[in-house]
GROMACS .gro file of C-alpha atoms in nm:
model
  284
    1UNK     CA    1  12.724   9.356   1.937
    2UNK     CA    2  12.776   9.589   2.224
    3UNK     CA    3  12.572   9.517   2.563
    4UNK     CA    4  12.331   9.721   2.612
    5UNK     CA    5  12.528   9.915   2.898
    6UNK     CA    6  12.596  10.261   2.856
    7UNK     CA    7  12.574  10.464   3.111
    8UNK     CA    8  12.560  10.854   3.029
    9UNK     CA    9  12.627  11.122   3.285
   10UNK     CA   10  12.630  11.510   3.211
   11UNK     CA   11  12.875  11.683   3.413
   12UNK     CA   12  12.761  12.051   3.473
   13UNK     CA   13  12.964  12.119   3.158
   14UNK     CA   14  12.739  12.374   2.874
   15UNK     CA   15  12.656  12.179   2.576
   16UNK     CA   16  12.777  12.354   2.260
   17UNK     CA   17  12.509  12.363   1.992
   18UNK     CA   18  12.667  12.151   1.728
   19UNK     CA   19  12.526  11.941   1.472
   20UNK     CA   20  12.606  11.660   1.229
   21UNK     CA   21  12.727  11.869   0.944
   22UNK     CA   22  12.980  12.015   1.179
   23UNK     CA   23  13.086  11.681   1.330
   24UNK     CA   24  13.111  11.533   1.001
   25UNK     CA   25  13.368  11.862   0.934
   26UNK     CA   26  13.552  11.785   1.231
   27UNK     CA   27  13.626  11.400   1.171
   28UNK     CA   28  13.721  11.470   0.807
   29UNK     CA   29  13.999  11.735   0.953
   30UNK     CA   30  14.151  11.456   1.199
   31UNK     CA   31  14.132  11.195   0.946
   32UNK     CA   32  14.311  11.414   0.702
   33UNK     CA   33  14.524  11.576   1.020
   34UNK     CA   34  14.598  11.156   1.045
   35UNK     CA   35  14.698  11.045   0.697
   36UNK     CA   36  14.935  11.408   0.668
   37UNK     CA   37  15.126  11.266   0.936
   38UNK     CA   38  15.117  10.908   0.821
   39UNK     CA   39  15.274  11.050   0.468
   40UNK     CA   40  15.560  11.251   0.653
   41UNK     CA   41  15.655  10.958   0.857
   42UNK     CA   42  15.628  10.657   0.521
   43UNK     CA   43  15.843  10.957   0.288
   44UNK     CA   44  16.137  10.975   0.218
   45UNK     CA   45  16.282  11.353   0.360
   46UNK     CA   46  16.305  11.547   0.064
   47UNK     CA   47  16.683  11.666  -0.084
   48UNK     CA   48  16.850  11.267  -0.038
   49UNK     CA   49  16.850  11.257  -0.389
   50UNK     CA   50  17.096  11.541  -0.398
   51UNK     CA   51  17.378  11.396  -0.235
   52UNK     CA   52  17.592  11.658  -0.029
   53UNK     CA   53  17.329  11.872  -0.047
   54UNK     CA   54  17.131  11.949   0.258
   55UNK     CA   55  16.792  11.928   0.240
   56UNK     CA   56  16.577  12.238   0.395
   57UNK     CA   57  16.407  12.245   0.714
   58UNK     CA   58  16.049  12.173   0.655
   59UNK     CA   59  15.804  12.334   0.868
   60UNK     CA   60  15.561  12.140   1.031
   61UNK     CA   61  15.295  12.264   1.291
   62UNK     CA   62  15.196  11.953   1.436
   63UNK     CA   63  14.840  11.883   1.606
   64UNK     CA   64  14.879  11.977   1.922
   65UNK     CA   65  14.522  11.886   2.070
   66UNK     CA   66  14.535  11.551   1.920
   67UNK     CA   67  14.666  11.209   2.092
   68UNK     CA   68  14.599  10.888   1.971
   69UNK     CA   69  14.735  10.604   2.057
   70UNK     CA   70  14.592  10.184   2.050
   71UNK     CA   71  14.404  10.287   2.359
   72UNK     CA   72  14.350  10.652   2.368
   73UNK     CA   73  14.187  10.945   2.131
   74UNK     CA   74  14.213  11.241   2.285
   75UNK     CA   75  14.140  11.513   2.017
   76UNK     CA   76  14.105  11.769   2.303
   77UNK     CA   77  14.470  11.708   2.484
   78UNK     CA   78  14.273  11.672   2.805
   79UNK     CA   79  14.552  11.430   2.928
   80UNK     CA   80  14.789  11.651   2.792
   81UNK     CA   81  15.101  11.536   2.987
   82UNK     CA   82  14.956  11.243   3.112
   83UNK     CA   83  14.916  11.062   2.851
   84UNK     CA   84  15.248  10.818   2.951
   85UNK     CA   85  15.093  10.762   3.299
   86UNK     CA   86  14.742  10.656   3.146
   87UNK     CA   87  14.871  10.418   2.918
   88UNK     CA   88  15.077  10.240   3.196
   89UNK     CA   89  14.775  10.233   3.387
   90UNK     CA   90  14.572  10.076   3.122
   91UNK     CA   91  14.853   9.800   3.058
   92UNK     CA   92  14.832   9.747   3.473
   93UNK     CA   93  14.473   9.722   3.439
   94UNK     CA   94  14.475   9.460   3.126
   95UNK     CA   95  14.731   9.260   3.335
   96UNK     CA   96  14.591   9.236   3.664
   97UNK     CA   97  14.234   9.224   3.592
   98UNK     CA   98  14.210   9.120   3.184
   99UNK     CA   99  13.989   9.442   3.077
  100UNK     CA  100  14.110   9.642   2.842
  101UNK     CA  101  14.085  10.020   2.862
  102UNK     CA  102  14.003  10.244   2.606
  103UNK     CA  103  13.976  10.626   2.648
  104UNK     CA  104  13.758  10.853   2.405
  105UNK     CA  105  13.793  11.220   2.429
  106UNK     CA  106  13.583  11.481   2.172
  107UNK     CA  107  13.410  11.809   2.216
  108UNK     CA  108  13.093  11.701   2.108
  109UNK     CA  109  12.869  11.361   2.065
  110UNK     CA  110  12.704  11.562   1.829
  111UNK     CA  111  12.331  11.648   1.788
  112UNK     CA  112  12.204  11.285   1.913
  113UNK     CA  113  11.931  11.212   2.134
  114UNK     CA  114  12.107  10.924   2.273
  115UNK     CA  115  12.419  10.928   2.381
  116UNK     CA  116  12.527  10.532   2.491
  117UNK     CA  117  12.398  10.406   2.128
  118UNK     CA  118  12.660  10.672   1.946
  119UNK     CA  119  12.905  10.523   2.229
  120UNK     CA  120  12.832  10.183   2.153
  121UNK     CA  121  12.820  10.237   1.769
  122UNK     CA  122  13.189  10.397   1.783
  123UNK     CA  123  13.270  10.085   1.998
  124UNK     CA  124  13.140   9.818   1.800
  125UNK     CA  125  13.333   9.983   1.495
  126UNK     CA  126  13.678   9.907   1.650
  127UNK     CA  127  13.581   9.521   1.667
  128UNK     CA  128  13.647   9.534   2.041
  129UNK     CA  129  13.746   9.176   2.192
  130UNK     CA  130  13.553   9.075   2.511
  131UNK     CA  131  13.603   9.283   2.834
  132UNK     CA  132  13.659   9.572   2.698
  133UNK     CA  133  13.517   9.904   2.841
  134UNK     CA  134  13.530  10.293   2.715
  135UNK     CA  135  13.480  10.595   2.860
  136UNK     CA  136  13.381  10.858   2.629
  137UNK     CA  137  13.392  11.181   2.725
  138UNK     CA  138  13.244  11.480   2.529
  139UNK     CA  139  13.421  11.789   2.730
  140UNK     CA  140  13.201  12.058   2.524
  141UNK     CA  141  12.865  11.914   2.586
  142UNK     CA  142  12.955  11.788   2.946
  143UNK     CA  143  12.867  11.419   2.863
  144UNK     CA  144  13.034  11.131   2.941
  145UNK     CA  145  12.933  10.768   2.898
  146UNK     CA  146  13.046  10.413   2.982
  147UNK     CA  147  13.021  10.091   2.763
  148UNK     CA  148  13.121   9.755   2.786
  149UNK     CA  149  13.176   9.475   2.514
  150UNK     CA  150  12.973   9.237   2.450
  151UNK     CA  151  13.080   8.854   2.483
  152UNK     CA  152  13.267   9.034   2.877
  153UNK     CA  153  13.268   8.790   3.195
  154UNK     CA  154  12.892   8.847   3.372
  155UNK     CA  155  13.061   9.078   3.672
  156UNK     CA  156  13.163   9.282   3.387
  157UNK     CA  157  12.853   9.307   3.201
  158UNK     CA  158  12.588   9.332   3.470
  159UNK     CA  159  12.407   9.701   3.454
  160UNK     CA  160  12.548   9.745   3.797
  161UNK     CA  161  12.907   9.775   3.698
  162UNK     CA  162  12.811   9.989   3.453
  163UNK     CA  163  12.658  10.233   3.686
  164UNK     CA  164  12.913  10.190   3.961
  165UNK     CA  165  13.225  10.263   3.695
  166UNK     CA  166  13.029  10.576   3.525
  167UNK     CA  167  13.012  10.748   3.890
  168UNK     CA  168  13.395  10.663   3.963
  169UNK     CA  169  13.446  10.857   3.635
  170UNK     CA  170  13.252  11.080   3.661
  171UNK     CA  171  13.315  11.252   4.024
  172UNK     CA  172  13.663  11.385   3.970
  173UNK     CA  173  13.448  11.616   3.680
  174UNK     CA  174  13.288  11.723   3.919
  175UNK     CA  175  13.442  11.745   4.293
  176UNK     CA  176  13.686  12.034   4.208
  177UNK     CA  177  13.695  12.375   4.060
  178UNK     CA  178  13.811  12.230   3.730
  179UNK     CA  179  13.765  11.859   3.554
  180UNK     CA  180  14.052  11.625   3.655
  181UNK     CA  181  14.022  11.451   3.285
  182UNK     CA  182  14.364  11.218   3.407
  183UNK     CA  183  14.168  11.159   3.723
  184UNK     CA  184  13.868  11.081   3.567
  185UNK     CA  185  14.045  10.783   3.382
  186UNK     CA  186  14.216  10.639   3.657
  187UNK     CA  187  13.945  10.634   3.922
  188UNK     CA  188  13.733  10.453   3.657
  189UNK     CA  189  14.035  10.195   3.637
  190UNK     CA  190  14.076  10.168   3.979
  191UNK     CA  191  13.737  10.140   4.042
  192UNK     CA  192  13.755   9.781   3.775
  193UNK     CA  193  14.052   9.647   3.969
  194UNK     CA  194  13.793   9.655   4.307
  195UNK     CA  195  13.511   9.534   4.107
  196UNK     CA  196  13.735   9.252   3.977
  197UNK     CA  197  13.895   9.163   4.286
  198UNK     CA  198  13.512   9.165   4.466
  199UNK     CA  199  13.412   8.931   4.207
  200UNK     CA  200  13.690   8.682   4.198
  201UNK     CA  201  13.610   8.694   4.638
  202UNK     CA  202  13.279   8.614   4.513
  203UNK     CA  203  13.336   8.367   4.324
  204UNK     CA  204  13.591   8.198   4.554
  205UNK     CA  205  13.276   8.239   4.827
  206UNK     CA  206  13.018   8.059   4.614
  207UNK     CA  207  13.279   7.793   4.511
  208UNK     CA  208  13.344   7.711   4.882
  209UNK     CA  209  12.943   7.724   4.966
  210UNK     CA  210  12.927   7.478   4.665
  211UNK     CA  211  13.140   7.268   4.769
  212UNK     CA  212  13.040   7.239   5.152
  213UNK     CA  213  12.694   7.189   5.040
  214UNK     CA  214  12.883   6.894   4.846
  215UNK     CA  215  13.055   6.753   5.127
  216UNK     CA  216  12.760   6.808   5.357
  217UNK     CA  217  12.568   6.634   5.113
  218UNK     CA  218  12.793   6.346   5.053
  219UNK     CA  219  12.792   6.300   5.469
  220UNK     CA  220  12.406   6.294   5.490
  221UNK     CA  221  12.432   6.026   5.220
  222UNK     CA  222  12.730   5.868   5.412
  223UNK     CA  223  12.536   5.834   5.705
  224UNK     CA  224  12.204   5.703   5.581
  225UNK     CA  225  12.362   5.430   5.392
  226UNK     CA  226  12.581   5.300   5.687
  227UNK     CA  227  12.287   5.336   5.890
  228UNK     CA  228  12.097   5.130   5.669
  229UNK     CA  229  12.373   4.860   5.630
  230UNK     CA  230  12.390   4.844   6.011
  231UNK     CA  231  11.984   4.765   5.997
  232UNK     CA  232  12.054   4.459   5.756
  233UNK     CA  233  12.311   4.365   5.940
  234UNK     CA  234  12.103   4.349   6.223
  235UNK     CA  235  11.875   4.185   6.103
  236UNK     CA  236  12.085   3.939   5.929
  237UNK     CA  237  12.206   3.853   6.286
  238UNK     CA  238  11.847   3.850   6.406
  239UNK     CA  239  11.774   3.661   6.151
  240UNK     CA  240  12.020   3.389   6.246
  241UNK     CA  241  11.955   3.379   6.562
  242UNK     CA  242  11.618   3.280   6.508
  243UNK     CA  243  11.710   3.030   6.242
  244UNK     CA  244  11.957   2.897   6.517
  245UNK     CA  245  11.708   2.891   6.805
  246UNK     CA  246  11.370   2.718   6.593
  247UNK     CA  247  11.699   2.454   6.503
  248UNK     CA  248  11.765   2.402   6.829
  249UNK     CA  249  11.389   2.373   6.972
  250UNK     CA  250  11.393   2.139   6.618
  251UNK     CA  251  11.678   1.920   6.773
  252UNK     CA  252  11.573   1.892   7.162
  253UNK     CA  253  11.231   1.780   7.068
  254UNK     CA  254  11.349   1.478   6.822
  255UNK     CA  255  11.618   1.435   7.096
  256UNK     CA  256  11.279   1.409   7.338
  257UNK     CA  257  11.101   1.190   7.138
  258UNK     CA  258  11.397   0.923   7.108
  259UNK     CA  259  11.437   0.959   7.457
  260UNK     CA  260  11.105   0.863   7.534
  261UNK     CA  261  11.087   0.603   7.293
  262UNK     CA  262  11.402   0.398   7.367
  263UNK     CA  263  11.253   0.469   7.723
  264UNK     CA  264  10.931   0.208   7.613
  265UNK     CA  265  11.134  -0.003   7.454
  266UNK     CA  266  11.346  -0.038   7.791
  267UNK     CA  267  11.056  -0.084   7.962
  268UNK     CA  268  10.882  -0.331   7.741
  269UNK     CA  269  11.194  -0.511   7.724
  270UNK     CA  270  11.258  -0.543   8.088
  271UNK     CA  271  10.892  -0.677   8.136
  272UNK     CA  272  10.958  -0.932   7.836
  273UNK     CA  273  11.276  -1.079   8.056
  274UNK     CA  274  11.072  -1.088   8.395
  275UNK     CA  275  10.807  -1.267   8.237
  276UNK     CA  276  11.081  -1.513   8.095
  277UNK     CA  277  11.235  -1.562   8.435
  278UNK     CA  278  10.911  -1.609   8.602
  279UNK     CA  279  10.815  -1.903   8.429
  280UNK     CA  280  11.182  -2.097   8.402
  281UNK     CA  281  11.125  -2.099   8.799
  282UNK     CA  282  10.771  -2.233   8.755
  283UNK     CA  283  10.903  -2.473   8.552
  284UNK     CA  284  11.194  -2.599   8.792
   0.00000   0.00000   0.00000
C-alpha cells in the first residue's frame, strides 16, 4: 500500500478537457505502440530465409514522443535529450542515498477529482520496493504530484518530505519562461540527497544525545553508589571503633577491680603477719 503522501501541485499549465474514454484510447495506443516494437526486436528480419537475397528496407516510423525505460515513462519526450543524464542521476541517487527514482510523464491524469490517489494507484501497480518516490507530471493539465512507497525509512515517509520534494519539483515549472521538465527531475533528486544527508546528521545527533544521557546517567549512578559504599565504610570503621573503645573501658575496669582486690588481700595479709609477730614477742 502506498503512504498516504501525495502531494499535487498545478503549475499555471491549462488543463485540457479530457476524459476517461480518451485516456483509455491513449494507453491502448502506447501499449500497442509497445508490443509493435517488442515484435520487431524478438523477429527474425524478414528475407534470411532467402539466402543471397537481400532483404528490403522496412520502414519504420518509430515513436518519437515516447521513452521508457526501468525508471522513466515519458510519453511526452519532455526529457527529450536528457534522458541519459536523468538516468545517471537516478542511479547516483539510488547509490548515495538508497531511494529509487521513478519519473512519470503524460498529458493528462485524466478526468479525476484526485490526483495523488491516481498517482498512488499507478504506483502501487508497479509493486514498488520501499523508498521509492515518483514524480508524475501531467504537462497538459499542469499537474504534478509526488508519492512515496509505503514500507520507506520514517524521514522518507513523513508528510513533510513530501511537501518539501513536490516544491523542489515543482519551481523549475515555474521560475522561467518555459518548464525545465530535466530540471524539474533533478532538483527533486537533489533535493532527497539533502533531505537524506539532514536525516542521517539527525540521526547521528540523537544517537550522541542518547548516548551522553547514557554516560551521564551511568556517572550519577557511579557516584551515588561509591558515595554510599564510602557511608558503610564509615560506619563500619565507626562501628569498630566503638566496639574497640566499650572493649577497652570493658578491660580497664576488670583490670580495676583486680587491682583493688589483690590490693585487700595485701592489706589483710600484711595485718595477718603483724598480728603474728606481735604475739611471738609477747611470748618471748
Amino acid at each position: 500500500m502506498v503512504e498516504g503522501l501525495g502531494v499535487f501541485h498545478p503549475f499555471g499549465v491549462s488543463r485540457c478537457d479530457y476524459n476517461w474514454l480518451g485516456a483509455l484510447r491513449s494507453l491502448a495506443m502506447l501499449l500497442a505502440a509497445m508490443v509493435a516494437a517488442l515484435a520487431c526486436m524478438l523477429l527474425p528480419a524478414a528475407g534470411i530465409a532467402d539466402e543471397g537475397t537481400p532483404a528490403p528496407e522496412q520502414s519504420q516510423t518509430p515513436n518519437a514522443e515516447l521513452t521508457v525505460t526501468d525508471n522513466i515513462t515519458d510519453t511526452e519526450n519532455l526529457l527529450g535529450n536528457n534522458v541519459g543524464a536523468i538516468s545517471d542521476a537516478i542511479a547516483k541517487t539510488h547509490a548515495e542515498t538508497g531511494v529509487t527514482v521513478r519519473l512519470l510523464y503524460v498529458s493528462t491524469f485524466g478526468d479525476v477529482s484526485n490526483p495523488e490517489h491516481w498517482a498512488e494507484d499507478v504506483l502501487r501497480s508497479t509493486k514498488p520496493a520501499p523508498n521509492t518516490v515518483m514524480l508524475a507530471v501531467a504537462s497538459s493539465d499542469g499537474n504534478l504530484v509526488v508519492v512515496v512507497s509505503s514500507g520507506s525509512d520514517e524521514w522518507l515517509r513523513s508528510k513533510e518530505t513530501a511537501d518539501e520534494l513536490s516544491a523542489a519539483a515543482l519551481e523549475p515549472l515555474t521560475k522561467g519562461e518555459s518548464p525545465d521538465w530535466s530540471g524539474s527531475a533533478m532538483a527533486m533528486m537533489d533535493r532527497i540527497a539533502t533531505l537524506k544527508q539532514t536525516s542521517t546528521a539527525s540521526g547521528v545527533s540523537r544517537l550522541g544525545a542518547a548516548l551522553m544521557g547514557v554516560g551521564l546517567a551511568a556517572l550519577i549512578i557511579g557516584i551515588v553508589v561509591a558515595l554510599a559504599l564510602r557511608r558503610r565504610q564509615r560506619l563500619r570503621r565507626a562501628r569498630h571503633r566503638h566496639a574497640r573503645k566499650r572493649g577497652g573501658e570493658r578491660l580497664y575496669s576488670k583490670n580495676s577491680d583486680d587491682v583493688v582486690a589483690q590490693g585487700s588481700a595485701n592489706i589483710q595479709e600484711t595485718f595477718s603477719t603483724s598480728d603474728q609477730a606481735g604475739g611471738h614477742e609477747q611470748f618471748h
